[in-house]
XYZ file of C-alpha atoms in Angstrom:
99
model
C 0.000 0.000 0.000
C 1.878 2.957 -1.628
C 0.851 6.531 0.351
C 2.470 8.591 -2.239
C 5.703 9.227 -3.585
C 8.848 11.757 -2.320
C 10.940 13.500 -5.351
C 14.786 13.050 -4.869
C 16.681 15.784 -4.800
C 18.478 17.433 -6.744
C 16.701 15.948 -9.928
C 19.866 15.215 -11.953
C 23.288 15.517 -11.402
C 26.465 15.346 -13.036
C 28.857 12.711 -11.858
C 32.386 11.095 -12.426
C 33.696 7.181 -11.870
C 34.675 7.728 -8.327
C 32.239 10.615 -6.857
C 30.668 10.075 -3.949
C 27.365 10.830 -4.599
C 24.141 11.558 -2.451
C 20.603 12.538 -2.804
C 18.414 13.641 -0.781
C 14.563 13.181 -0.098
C 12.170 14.618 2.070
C 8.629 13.539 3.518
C 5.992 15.897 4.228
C 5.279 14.102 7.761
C 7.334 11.625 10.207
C 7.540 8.310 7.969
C 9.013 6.234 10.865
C 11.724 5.322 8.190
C 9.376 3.283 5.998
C 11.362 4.200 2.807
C 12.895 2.246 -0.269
C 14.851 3.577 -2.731
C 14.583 1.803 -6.448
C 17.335 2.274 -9.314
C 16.090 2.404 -12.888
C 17.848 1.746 -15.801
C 16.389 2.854 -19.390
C 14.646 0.041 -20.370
C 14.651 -2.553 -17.230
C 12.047 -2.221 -14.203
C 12.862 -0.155 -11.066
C 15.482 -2.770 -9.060
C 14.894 -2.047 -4.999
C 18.331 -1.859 -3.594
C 17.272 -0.014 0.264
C 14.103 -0.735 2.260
C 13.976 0.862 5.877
C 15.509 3.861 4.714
C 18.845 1.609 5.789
C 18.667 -1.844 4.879
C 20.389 -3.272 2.261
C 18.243 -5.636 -0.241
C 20.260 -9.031 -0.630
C 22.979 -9.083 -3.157
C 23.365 -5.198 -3.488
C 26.796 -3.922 -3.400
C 28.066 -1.978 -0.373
C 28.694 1.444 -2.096
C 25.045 2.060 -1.881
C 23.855 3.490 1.794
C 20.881 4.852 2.562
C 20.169 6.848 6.024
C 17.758 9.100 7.736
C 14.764 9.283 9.962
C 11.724 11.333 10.505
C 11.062 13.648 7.441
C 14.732 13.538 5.848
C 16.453 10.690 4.174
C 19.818 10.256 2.495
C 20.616 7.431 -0.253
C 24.444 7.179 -0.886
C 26.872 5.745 -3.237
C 30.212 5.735 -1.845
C 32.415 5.419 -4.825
C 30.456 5.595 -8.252
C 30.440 3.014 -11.106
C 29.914 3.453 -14.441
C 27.195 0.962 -13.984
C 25.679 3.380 -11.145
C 24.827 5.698 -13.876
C 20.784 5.433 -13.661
C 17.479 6.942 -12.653
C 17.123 6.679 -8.417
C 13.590 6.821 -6.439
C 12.990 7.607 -3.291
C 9.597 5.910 -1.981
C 6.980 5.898 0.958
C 5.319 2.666 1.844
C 2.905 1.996 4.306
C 3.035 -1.961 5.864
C 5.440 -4.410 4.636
C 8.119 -3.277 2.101
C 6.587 -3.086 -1.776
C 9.003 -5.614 -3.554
């Protein structure tokens, strides 16, 4: 059950092989951390690499971080790839993690 959707900020940005990179997202109200954040890639569905605002799906490599609480959320890579290069979401959920 999907309550609405958060817009990452900034919208784009421009990044090089190495950059640590973070985005932002803010909630209107206290979300009690129920957040995921999806990558897209042109062509492929949205892949769900943090649920919890924190936790890390299974499989997904350690450069990606996500923190935050309340109203304000973070979602990190630590070192980008040239695979990183992609669309990210930031997402509310309400229940059990959307998959």
């Amino acid at each position: 059950n999907i309550q609405n959707t958060q817009s990452p900020s900034p919208p784009t940005l421009s990044v090089s092989p190495g950059d640590r990179v973070t985005i932002t997202c803010h909630a209107n109200q206290n979300i009690n951390r129920l957040l995921v954040w999806y990558q897209q890639k042109p062509g492929n569905a949205p892949k769900q690499l943090i649920y919890e605002a924190s936790s890390l799906q299974t499989g997904v490599p350690s450069r990606f971080s996500g923190s935050g609480s309340g109203t304000d959320y973070s979602f990190t890579i630590s070192s980008l790839q040239l695979d990183d290069v992609a669309t990210y979401y930031c997402q509310q959920y309400l229940g059990s993690p959307p998959q």
